[in-house]
Amino acid sequence: MEDCLFCKIISGEIPSKKIYEDELTYVFEDIAPTAPIHYLVIPKQHISKLDEITPENSAVIAHIYEVIAKLAKGLDLKDGFRVVSNCGEQAGQSVFHIHFHLLAGRPLAWPAG
């Protein structure tokens, strides 16, 4: 997507603090972190929102959760972490490229939101 902020980050057009990258995903630090560890995990394939997941693209979402598990193990997040994904403006989605917030490093209250 030519106007997508995250597509531009993936392509290197916009700089980011990259944490991890493979053939399907890109992980970088959130520019406005709400926890000591606040990473965005995104697919390289442009999918706008959670409600656009289909049988044709769902494998990349499964891969994202495998990447999150790998990151959590590498960061030794034994005390826990949270994964958040917002769908739509009323849920707080501001960039319309599906993304997953990996949050850790402090107690995370519930209920969220």
Backbone as JSON, one array per atom type, in Angstrom:
{
  "sequence": "MEDCLFCKIISGEIPSKKIYEDELTYVFEDIAPTAPIHYLVIPKQHISKLDEITPENSAVIAHIYEVIAKLAKGLDLKDGFRVVSNCGEQAGQSVFHIHFHLLAGRPLAWPAG",
  "N": [[0.86, -1.18, 0.0], [0.73, 2.07, -0.94], [0.39, 4.45, 0.58], [0.59, 3.66, 3.19], [1.73, 3.82, 6.45], [3.06, 1.73, 7.93], [3.81, -0.01, 5.88], [5.66, 1.6, 4.64], [7.58, 1.72, 6.65], [8.39, -0.98, 6.73], [9.57, -1.15, 4.18], [11.76, 0.45, 4.55], [11.65, 3.06, 3.97], [10.73, 4.8, 5.89], [12.35, 5.36, 8.93], [12.91, 3.0, 11.63], [13.17, 1.43, 14.87], [14.3, -1.46, 14.55], [13.58, -4.69, 15.76], [13.29, -7.33, 15.08], [13.17, -9.38, 12.15], [11.79, -11.32, 9.55], [10.95, -13.41, 6.73], [8.2, -13.03, 6.62], [7.37, -11.27, 8.62], [7.77, -8.18, 10.5], [9.26, -6.53, 13.18], [9.23, -3.9, 15.47], [10.17, -1.18, 17.68], [7.65, 0.57, 19.46], [6.81, 3.97, 18.88], [5.67, 5.5, 20.83], [5.81, 4.3, 23.58], [3.96, 2.35, 25.97], [4.74, 0.7, 27.91], [7.68, -0.75, 29.43], [8.71, -2.66, 27.63], [7.57, -2.46, 24.5], [6.6, -3.45, 21.67], [5.84, -3.48, 18.18], [4.38, -5.85, 16.19], [4.21, -6.84, 12.98], [2.68, -7.97, 9.91], [4.41, -8.43, 6.82], [2.91, -8.51, 4.58], [0.27, -6.53, 3.44], [-2.46, -6.18, 5.39], [-5.36, -4.75, 6.3], [-7.1, -4.73, 8.64], [-8.17, -6.66, 11.53], [-10.6, -7.89, 10.9], [-10.26, -8.55, 8.29], [-8.94, -10.88, 8.0], [-8.53, -13.92, 6.39], [-9.07, -17.3, 5.1], [-7.07, -17.45, 3.21], [-5.02, -15.7, 4.05], [-4.52, -16.26, 6.7], [-2.42, -17.83, 7.66], [-0.19, -16.22, 7.97], [-0.87, -14.78, 10.22], [-0.88, -16.74, 12.2], [1.84, -17.26, 12.11], [2.81, -14.84, 13.09], [2.11, -15.03, 15.79], [3.79, -17.13, 16.49], [6.24, -15.84, 16.21], [5.95, -13.91, 18.22], [5.94, -15.59, 20.48], [8.56, -16.58, 20.29], [10.03, -14.19, 20.62], [9.22, -13.51, 23.24], [10.32, -15.63, 24.71], [13.04, -15.2, 24.16], [13.38, -12.73, 25.38], [13.0, -13.44, 27.93], [10.5, -13.35, 29.3], [9.15, -14.38, 31.62], [7.49, -13.54, 33.67], [5.27, -12.66, 32.44], [3.33, -11.26, 29.71], [1.57, -9.14, 27.42], [-0.53, -9.23, 24.55], [-1.9, -7.13, 22.19], [-4.36, -6.19, 19.88], [-5.99, -3.85, 17.95], [-9.11, -3.24, 16.34], [-10.42, -1.25, 14.07], [-11.5, 2.22, 14.22], [-12.97, 2.99, 16.57], [-12.05, 1.19, 18.37], [-9.52, 2.0, 18.76], [-7.66, 1.73, 16.73], [-5.22, 3.2, 14.83], [-3.44, 3.1, 12.73], [-3.96, 1.65, 9.72], [-2.99, -1.01, 9.1], [-2.74, -4.19, 9.9], [-1.66, -4.92, 13.18], [0.18, -6.01, 16.05], [0.52, -5.37, 19.4], [3.12, -5.98, 21.53], [3.45, -6.12, 24.86], [5.21, -5.61, 27.88], [7.1, -5.88, 30.97], [6.19, -4.43, 33.09], [3.6, -4.38, 35.63], [0.47, -5.16, 34.22], [-2.61, -3.8, 34.12], [-6.05, -4.91, 34.57], [-9.47, -4.47, 33.95], [-8.48, -4.01, 30.53], [-8.3, -0.98, 28.59]],
  "CA": [[0.0, 0.0, 0.0], [1.68, 3.16, -1.09], [0.24, 5.48, 1.62], [0.55, 3.02, 4.5], [2.88, 4.1, 7.32], [3.81, 0.52, 8.26], [4.43, -0.5, 4.64], [6.85, 2.44, 4.43], [8.57, 1.28, 7.64], [8.9, -2.27, 6.26], [10.43, -0.93, 3.01], [12.91, 1.26, 4.94], [11.39, 4.45, 3.58], [10.63, 5.51, 7.17], [13.2, 4.61, 9.87], [12.34, 2.42, 12.84], [14.12, 0.66, 15.68], [13.96, -2.85, 14.25], [13.89, -5.69, 16.76], [13.31, -8.65, 14.44], [12.59, -9.43, 10.81], [11.93, -12.54, 8.77], [10.32, -13.28, 5.41], [6.77, -12.69, 6.73], [7.05, -10.29, 9.67], [8.69, -7.12, 10.88], [9.0, -6.13, 14.57], [9.96, -2.69, 15.81], [9.75, -0.5, 18.91], [6.6, 1.58, 19.34], [7.38, 5.31, 19.1], [5.06, 6.05, 22.04], [5.61, 3.09, 24.38], [3.17, 2.4, 27.2], [5.36, -0.26, 28.82], [9.12, -0.82, 29.15], [8.81, -3.38, 26.36], [6.38, -2.19, 23.69], [6.98, -3.71, 20.28], [4.78, -3.72, 17.21], [4.65, -7.02, 15.36], [3.35, -6.63, 11.82], [2.98, -8.78, 8.73], [4.89, -7.66, 5.66], [1.74, -8.45, 3.7], [-0.67, -5.52, 3.92], [-3.82, -6.55, 5.79], [-5.75, -3.52, 6.99], [-7.71, -4.9, 9.96], [-8.42, -8.04, 11.95], [-11.76, -8.47, 10.22], [-9.88, -8.9, 6.92], [-8.24, -12.16, 8.01], [-9.24, -14.92, 5.6], [-8.31, -18.55, 4.99], [-5.91, -17.23, 2.34], [-3.94, -14.96, 4.7], [-4.46, -16.55, 8.13], [-1.15, -18.45, 8.04], [0.74, -15.17, 8.42], [-1.26, -14.42, 11.59], [-0.33, -17.81, 13.04], [3.29, -17.03, 12.16], [3.04, -13.7, 13.98], [2.08, -15.52, 17.18], [5.02, -17.89, 16.69], [7.29, -14.83, 16.4], [5.74, -13.34, 19.55], [6.42, -16.58, 21.45], [10.03, -16.59, 20.19], [10.51, -12.96, 21.25], [8.97, -13.61, 24.68], [11.33, -16.54, 25.26], [14.33, -14.52, 24.05], [13.39, -11.64, 26.35], [12.81, -14.06, 29.24], [9.3, -12.72, 29.87], [8.5, -15.4, 32.46], [6.49, -12.92, 34.52], [4.09, -12.41, 31.64], [3.28, -10.22, 28.69], [0.25, -8.97, 26.82], [-0.6, -8.96, 23.12], [-3.11, -6.36, 21.92], [-4.6, -5.74, 18.51], [-7.22, -3.08, 17.85], [-9.75, -3.36, 15.03], [-11.32, -0.13, 13.81], [-11.23, 3.48, 14.91], [-13.54, 3.04, 17.92], [-11.24, 0.33, 19.23], [-8.22, 2.63, 18.93], [-6.73, 1.49, 15.62], [-4.87, 4.47, 14.17], [-2.75, 2.76, 11.49], [-4.75, 0.57, 9.14], [-2.17, -2.16, 8.7], [-2.89, -5.01, 11.1], [-0.46, -4.97, 14.01], [0.01, -6.6, 17.37], [1.37, -4.73, 20.4], [3.69, -6.86, 22.55], [3.67, -5.27, 26.03], [5.76, -6.33, 29.03], [8.08, -5.14, 31.76], [5.52, -3.8, 34.23], [2.28, -4.98, 35.82], [-0.53, -4.68, 33.26], [-3.91, -3.85, 34.79], [-7.22, -5.42, 33.87], [-9.67, -4.62, 32.51], [-7.78, -3.11, 29.61], [-9.18, 0.0, 27.94]],
  "C": [[0.89, 1.23, 0.0], [1.56, 4.26, -0.02], [0.29, 4.93, 3.04], [1.86, 3.27, 5.27], [3.71, 2.84, 7.57], [4.44, -0.1, 7.03], [5.7, 0.3, 4.35], [7.95, 2.09, 5.43], [9.2, -0.03, 7.19], [9.89, -2.06, 5.11], [11.69, -0.13, 3.35], [12.78, 2.72, 4.57], [11.27, 5.36, 4.81], [11.45, 4.71, 8.18], [12.41, 4.08, 11.07], [13.46, 1.74, 13.61], [13.73, -0.8, 15.56], [14.45, -3.77, 15.36], [14.1, -7.05, 16.11], [12.7, -8.53, 13.06], [12.8, -10.81, 10.23], [11.16, -12.35, 7.47], [8.86, -12.82, 5.48], [6.46, -11.54, 7.68], [8.16, -9.27, 9.88], [8.29, -6.68, 12.29], [9.85, -4.92, 14.87], [9.39, -2.07, 17.08], [8.67, 0.52, 18.6], [7.21, 2.95, 19.64], [6.79, 6.01, 20.31], [4.77, 4.9, 23.0], [4.78, 3.34, 25.64], [3.64, 1.38, 28.22], [6.85, -0.28, 28.49], [9.44, -1.61, 27.87], [7.49, -3.13, 25.64], [6.8, -2.26, 22.23], [5.72, -3.85, 19.44], [5.23, -4.85, 16.31], [3.67, -6.95, 14.19], [3.69, -7.61, 10.69], [3.53, -7.89, 7.63], [3.78, -7.53, 4.62], [0.77, -7.43, 4.27], [-2.05, -6.15, 4.13], [-4.27, -5.39, 6.65], [-6.23, -3.73, 8.42], [-7.93, -6.38, 10.26], [-9.58, -8.67, 11.21], [-11.5, -8.73, 8.74], [-9.03, -10.17, 6.87], [-9.13, -13.19, 7.32], [-8.47, -16.23, 5.62], [-7.04, -18.38, 4.14], [-4.75, -16.51, 3.03], [-3.75, -15.31, 6.18], [-3.15, -17.2, 8.57], [-0.15, -17.41, 8.53], [0.4, -14.74, 9.85], [-0.76, -15.48, 12.56], [1.18, -17.63, 13.2], [3.63, -15.88, 13.1], [3.04, -14.16, 15.43], [3.28, -16.42, 17.48], [6.2, -16.94, 16.94], [7.16, -14.22, 17.8], [6.25, -14.31, 20.62], [7.95, -16.64, 21.46], [10.63, -15.36, 20.87], [10.37, -13.04, 22.77], [10.0, -14.52, 25.35], [12.7, -15.87, 25.25], [14.48, -13.38, 25.05], [13.2, -12.13, 27.77], [11.62, -13.43, 29.98], [8.48, -13.73, 30.68], [7.39, -14.82, 33.33], [5.24, -12.52, 33.75], [4.25, -11.27, 30.66], [1.86, -10.17, 28.15], [0.41, -8.7, 25.33], [-1.94, -8.3, 22.86], [-3.18, -6.03, 20.44], [-5.96, -5.06, 18.46], [-7.79, -3.2, 16.44], [-10.77, -2.23, 14.87], [-11.03, 1.07, 14.68], [-11.76, 3.5, 16.33], [-12.78, 2.14, 18.89], [-9.83, 0.88, 19.42], [-7.23, 2.37, 17.82], [-6.48, 2.8, 14.9], [-4.08, 4.26, 12.88], [-3.46, 1.54, 10.93], [-3.89, -0.4, 8.35], [-2.16, -3.0, 9.96], [-1.57, -5.07, 11.87], [-0.82, -5.45, 15.41], [1.02, -5.93, 18.31], [1.83, -5.82, 21.38], [4.11, -5.95, 23.71], [4.18, -6.11, 27.19], [6.66, -5.39, 29.81], [7.49, -4.35, 32.9], [4.2, -4.53, 34.45], [1.27, -4.33, 34.85], [-1.92, -4.89, 33.87], [-4.99, -4.47, 33.91], [-8.44, -4.9, 34.59], [-8.87, -3.59, 31.71], [-8.79, -2.13, 29.04], [-10.0, 0.74, 28.91]]
}
